[in-house]
Structures are given as structure tokens and as C-alpha cells.
Coordinates of C-alpha atoms in Angstrom, one line a residue:
Y90 CA 8.3 -18.2 23.7
T91 CA 10.1 -19.4 20.6
I92 CA 13.7 -19.5 19.4
Y93 CA 14.1 -19.2 15.6
G94 CA 17.1 -21.1 14.4
T95 CA 20.5 -19.5 15.3
E96 CA 21.1 -16.9 17.9
D97 CA 21.2 -14.2 15.3
E98 CA 18.9 -11.2 16.1
I99 CA 15.4 -11.1 14.8
L100 CA 15.1 -8.2 12.4
G101 CA 11.3 -7.9 12.2
Y102 CA 8.1 -9.5 11.1
G103 CA 5.9 -9.4 8.0
Q104 CA 2.5 -10.8 7.0
Y105 CA 2.8 -13.4 4.3
G106 CA -0.8 -14.4 3.4
E107 CA -2.2 -16.2 6.3
Y108 CA 1.3 -16.7 7.8
L109 CA 3.7 -14.7 9.9
A110 CA 7.1 -14.2 8.3
V111 CA 10.0 -13.9 10.7
F112 CA 13.1 -12.1 9.3
K113 CA 16.5 -12.8 10.9
K114 CA 19.4 -10.2 10.5
G115 CA 21.4 -10.5 7.4
N116 CA 24.3 -12.9 7.0
I117 CA 25.1 -15.8 4.7
D118 CA 23.2 -18.3 6.8
T119 CA 20.1 -16.2 7.2
N120 CA 16.7 -17.8 7.1
I121 CA 13.2 -16.5 6.9
Y122 CA 11.0 -18.4 9.2
I123 CA 7.3 -19.0 8.6
R124 CA 4.8 -19.3 11.5
S125 CA 1.2 -20.5 11.2
V126 CA -1.6 -21.1 13.6
Q127 CA -3.6 -24.3 14.2
D128 CA -6.7 -24.9 16.3
L129 CA -6.2 -28.2 18.1
G130 CA -9.6 -28.2 19.7
E131 CA -9.4 -29.3 23.4
L132 CA -5.6 -29.2 23.2
G133 CA -5.7 -25.4 22.5
I134 CA -4.0 -23.3 19.9
A135 CA -0.6 -24.2 18.4
F136 CA 1.8 -22.0 16.4
P137 CA 4.0 -24.3 14.3
T138 CA 7.2 -22.8 12.8
S139 CA 9.1 -23.9 9.7
I140 CA 12.0 -22.6 7.8
G141 CA 10.5 -20.6 5.0
V142 CA 13.5 -19.7 2.9
G143 CA 16.8 -21.3 3.7
G144 CA 19.8 -19.2 2.7
A145 CA 17.7 -16.2 1.9
I146 CA 19.2 -12.7 1.7
G147 CA 18.9 -11.1 5.0
G148 CA 17.2 -7.7 5.6
L149 CA 18.8 -4.5 6.8
T150 CA 16.2 -2.8 8.8
Q151 CA 12.8 -3.6 10.3
H152 CA 11.4 -0.3 9.1
T153 CA 11.2 -1.6 5.4
I154 CA 9.3 -4.8 5.9
L155 CA 5.9 -4.1 4.3
N156 CA 3.2 -5.8 2.2
M157 CA 2.3 -4.8 -1.4
D158 CA 0.6 -6.7 -4.1
G159 CA 0.4 -9.8 -1.9
E160 CA 4.1 -9.9 -1.4
T161 CA 6.3 -9.0 1.6
L162 CA 8.9 -6.5 0.5
Y163 CA 12.0 -5.7 2.5
L164 CA 15.4 -4.0 2.0
T165 CA 18.6 -6.0 1.6
N166 CA 22.2 -5.1 0.7
Q167 CA 21.4 -6.2 -2.8
G168 CA 18.2 -4.2 -3.3
I169 CA 14.5 -4.4 -2.4
Y170 CA 13.5 -8.0 -2.3
A171 CA 10.1 -9.8 -2.1
L172 CA 9.1 -12.9 -0.2
T173 CA 7.0 -14.8 -2.7
S174 CA 6.0 -18.3 -3.9
L175 CA 6.8 -20.2 -7.1
S176 CA 3.6 -20.6 -9.0
L177 CA 4.0 -24.4 -9.7
T178 CA 5.6 -25.7 -6.5
N179 CA 4.4 -23.1 -4.0
M180 CA 7.9 -23.1 -2.7
K181 CA 8.7 -19.8 -0.9
V182 CA 11.6 -17.8 -2.4
T183 CA 13.0 -14.3 -2.4
R184 CA 13.3 -12.3 -5.5
N185 CA 14.7 -8.8 -6.4
R186 CA 12.0 -6.3 -7.3
S187 CA 14.0 -3.0 -7.6
Y188 CA 16.1 -3.8 -10.6
F189 CA 15.6 -0.4 -12.3
I190 CA 16.9 1.6 -9.3
D191 CA 19.5 -0.7 -7.8
G192 CA 22.3 1.2 -9.5
L193 CA 21.5 4.3 -7.4
L194 CA 20.0 2.7 -4.3
L195 CA 23.0 0.4 -3.6
K196 CA 25.4 3.4 -3.7
E197 CA 23.6 5.0 -0.7
E198 CA 25.4 5.2 2.6
N199 CA 23.9 3.9 5.8
L200 CA 21.1 1.9 4.2
Q201 CA 20.3 0.4 7.6
N202 CA 18.8 3.8 8.4
A203 CA 16.2 3.6 5.6
V204 CA 12.5 3.9 6.3
A205 CA 9.6 2.8 4.1
C206 CA 5.9 2.8 3.8
T207 CA 3.2 1.8 1.3
W208 CA 0.7 4.3 0.0
K209 CA -1.6 4.3 -3.1
Q210 CA -0.2 0.9 -4.1
K211 CA 3.4 2.2 -4.1
Y212 CA 6.3 1.3 -1.9
F213 CA 8.2 4.3 -0.7
L214 CA 11.8 3.8 0.7
C215 CA 13.7 6.9 1.9
V216 CA 17.3 7.3 2.9
N217 CA 19.7 10.3 2.9
S218 CA 16.8 12.6 1.8
R219 CA 16.3 10.5 -1.3
C220 CA 13.2 8.5 -2.1
Y221 CA 13.1 5.3 -4.1
I222 CA 9.6 4.2 -5.2
L223 CA 8.3 0.9 -6.5
D224 CA 5.1 1.6 -8.4
G225 CA 2.5 -1.2 -8.1
T226 CA 0.0 0.6 -10.3
E227 CA 2.1 0.2 -13.5
S228 CA 2.6 -3.0 -15.5
K229 CA 5.4 -5.2 -14.1
K230 CA 8.4 -5.7 -16.3
Y231 CA 9.7 -9.2 -16.9
L232 CA 13.4 -9.3 -17.5
D233 CA 15.8 -12.0 -18.8
S234 CA 18.4 -10.8 -16.4
T235 CA 16.2 -11.7 -13.4
N236 CA 15.5 -15.3 -14.5
N237 CA 12.2 -14.1 -16.1
E238 CA 11.1 -12.7 -12.7
Y239 CA 9.5 -9.2 -12.8
A240 CA 10.6 -5.9 -11.5
Y241 CA 8.4 -2.9 -10.6
E242 CA 8.4 0.3 -12.5
C243 CA 10.4 2.7 -10.4
L244 CA 10.6 6.4 -9.5
Y245 CA 13.4 8.4 -7.9
W246 CA 12.7 11.6 -5.9
D247 CA 15.3 13.9 -4.4
N248 CA 14.9 16.3 -1.4
V249 CA 12.5 14.1 0.6
P250 CA 14.2 14.1 4.1
A251 CA 11.9 11.5 5.6
T252 CA 13.0 9.6 8.8
S253 CA 9.5 8.3 9.6
F254 CA 6.2 7.8 7.8
L255 CA 2.5 7.8 8.5
S256 CA 0.0 7.0 5.7
T257 CA -3.7 7.6 5.6
K258 CA -6.2 7.1 2.8
D259 CA -5.6 10.4 1.2
K260 CA -2.3 11.7 2.7
L261 CA 1.2 10.5 3.3
Y262 CA 2.9 12.2 6.2
F263 CA 6.6 12.0 7.0
G264 CA 8.8 13.4 9.8
T265 CA 12.2 14.9 9.5
D266 CA 15.4 14.9 11.7
D267 CA 14.8 18.6 12.5
G268 CA 11.3 18.1 13.8
R269 CA 9.1 19.1 10.8
I270 CA 6.0 17.2 9.7
C271 CA 5.5 17.3 5.9
V272 CA 2.7 15.8 3.9
F273 CA 2.0 14.5 0.3
T274 CA -1.6 14.8 -0.8
E275 CA -3.0 13.4 -4.1
N276 CA -1.5 16.2 -6.2
E277 CA 0.7 18.3 -3.9
Y278 CA 3.6 18.2 -1.4
Y279 CA 3.5 20.5 1.6
D280 CA 6.6 21.4 3.6
G281 CA 4.8 22.9 6.6
D282 CA 2.2 25.2 5.1
R283 CA 4.2 25.9 1.9
P284 CA 3.5 23.9 -1.2
T285 CA 6.6 22.6 -3.0
E286 CA 6.9 22.6 -6.7
M287 CA 7.8 19.3 -8.3
L288 CA 9.1 18.4 -11.7
I289 CA 9.5 15.0 -13.5
S290 CA 11.5 15.0 -16.7
T291 CA 12.6 12.2 -18.9
V292 CA 15.3 11.7 -21.5
L293 CA 14.4 11.1 -25.2
D294 CA 13.1 7.6 -25.8
D295 CA 15.4 7.1 -28.7
D296 CA 18.5 7.4 -26.5
G297 CA 20.2 9.4 -29.3
D298 CA 19.3 7.1 -32.1
F299 CA 16.1 8.3 -33.7
M300 CA 16.0 5.2 -35.9
A301 CA 15.7 2.9 -33.0
L302 CA 12.4 2.1 -31.3
K303 CA 13.2 0.3 -28.0
K304 CA 15.0 -2.8 -29.3
M305 CA 13.5 -2.9 -32.7
K306 CA 14.9 -1.1 -35.8
K307 CA 12.4 0.9 -37.7
K308 CA 11.9 -0.2 -41.3
G309 CA 13.2 2.0 -44.1
T310 CA 15.1 5.2 -44.0
G311 CA 14.6 8.0 -41.5
I312 CA 15.2 11.8 -41.8
L313 CA 15.9 13.9 -38.7
V314 CA 15.0 17.6 -39.1
K315 CA 16.9 20.2 -37.1
P316 CA 14.6 22.3 -34.9
Y317 CA 14.8 25.6 -36.7
L318 CA 12.0 28.1 -36.1
K319 CA 10.9 27.8 -39.8
S320 CA 12.3 25.3 -42.2
S321 CA 11.3 23.1 -45.1
F322 CA 12.9 20.3 -47.1
D323 CA 12.6 18.3 -50.3
I324 CA 12.9 14.5 -50.4
S325 CA 14.3 13.0 -53.6
F326 CA 15.5 9.6 -54.8
L327 CA 18.7 9.3 -56.8
Y328 CA 18.9 6.2 -58.9
D329 CA 21.8 4.3 -60.3
T330 CA 21.3 6.2 -63.6
Y331 CA 21.8 9.4 -61.7
A332 CA 18.3 10.5 -62.5
E333 CA 16.8 12.4 -59.5
T334 CA 13.1 12.1 -58.7
K335 CA 11.5 14.5 -56.2
V336 CA 8.9 12.7 -54.1
K337 CA 8.0 15.0 -51.3
T338 CA 8.2 18.6 -49.9
A339 CA 7.6 19.1 -46.2
Y340 CA 7.6 21.9 -43.7
A341 CA 8.8 21.8 -40.1
D342 CA 7.9 24.9 -38.1
I343 CA 8.3 25.4 -34.4
F344 CA 5.2 27.0 -32.7
N345 CA 6.0 30.4 -31.3
F346 CA 3.6 32.7 -29.4
N347 CA 5.2 35.7 -31.1

């Protein structure tokens, strides 16, 4: 029987390497406690406890404390955080991992009702029929705004009314408030016996400026051709002497089955 720090309620437990991480409910004085095990021989087994992260951001619900990529992830009122270690000092710290979806996630109501699971090296968190996913299969993104810490690539799915999860090797099941059991397989999502069509779309990479490539300006001059069914254009240079030199003729046709 162990009392961890203050009388604040224990939120839940997570595995942190060879240790047990004990999460207290969130307030400004929240601590994450670390418990280990020692074999004392004839004296028996001891379970020493230490303060893992003093002043850490507290969690919101026990149903989001999960392991992925060697880290313990959990939901807070500031995003999805990880319990991790600094590489040089091995000091335990908490770091935000959901930078790319926090703008949407933190607007959700009743975050304390969120549920989560890990499947296929992805962290799924669902609340209010919306699913926020941290993708551990993609390269992590290191950002200046997170003190050079990394954030996961993220996905956002709508119309996933999950209130509980069960993951197996090849399938991810979830239950709903109205008593249905749905399942994701490798390539499909079934709501009962009916497969549901899914679509992922993206905005243009240039964000409306076709001469910008991420944060780097393309060298030279660019020409944007309007998407007519059939079109062509000439490229010419006009010098200070007002002499025009034609350098290229090009065609830009849109493929049409007709």
C-alpha cells in the first residue's frame, strides 16, 4: 500500500521502460511518480518510489495513457504529451507530441471523455466522433517552436464515434454509444457489415504561391499556366533595347477521355 505525494487522485498507470509511471490528476502541483522493483535477497522484494517529473502537466483521463515508440503518451489540457528522458542527463521530462493537431484537438469539448489505443505504430485518440492520430511510422518533425523537440506526423478523421477500443494484430475494433461494434482492417472500415468509403484529400503544397517550395524560394522566374483543356504559350525575353527574343513554345493540354 503506497501513498503517492499529495491526496490528489491517481489518474492511471503507464509502463516507462522497466519502470511503472504513476500519473496523478492534473493541477499545477501535479507530479508523475516512478516506481521500480529491487530484489533484496533474504529481505524480499522492494518497490522504491521517486518523483519522476515534478511540476509535470497532469493527464485528463486514464484511457489515453499508452506506450508507443518507447514513450508513454497521455492526453493533457495542452495536447498529447510524452513522458520521456533527456538524452544527455537521462532526466525524465514531459514533451508535447501533437503540435500539428493541437489547434483542432484543444477546441474539443469534454476532453476528459476521450479514449485512445495504439495500433500499427499509430496512436489513435477519439472524442466527439473525431479521431486524432499520431503516426509513428512517419519521420518525426523537429520544430524550433518546441525547443527542438519533435512532433509526430498527424492525421485527422471525422465520423469515428468510438467510445472504447480493442486492437488485435490485423484489426482495430471500437464500440459506440449506441451499442455497435465497428472495425478497421488493413484497408477498409466496416460499420457493422457495411464497408464505409473513406477519402483523404490535401491542399496544394504551394499554399497559393507556386514560386514557393516549403520555406525556400525557387530560383529564377516561374510561369503558371491556366488549366484550359488545350492551350499553348510562347516564352520570349525582352531586352533593354526592346528587342524581343523567342526562346520556347510549349503546350499544356488536360487529358480528357473524350
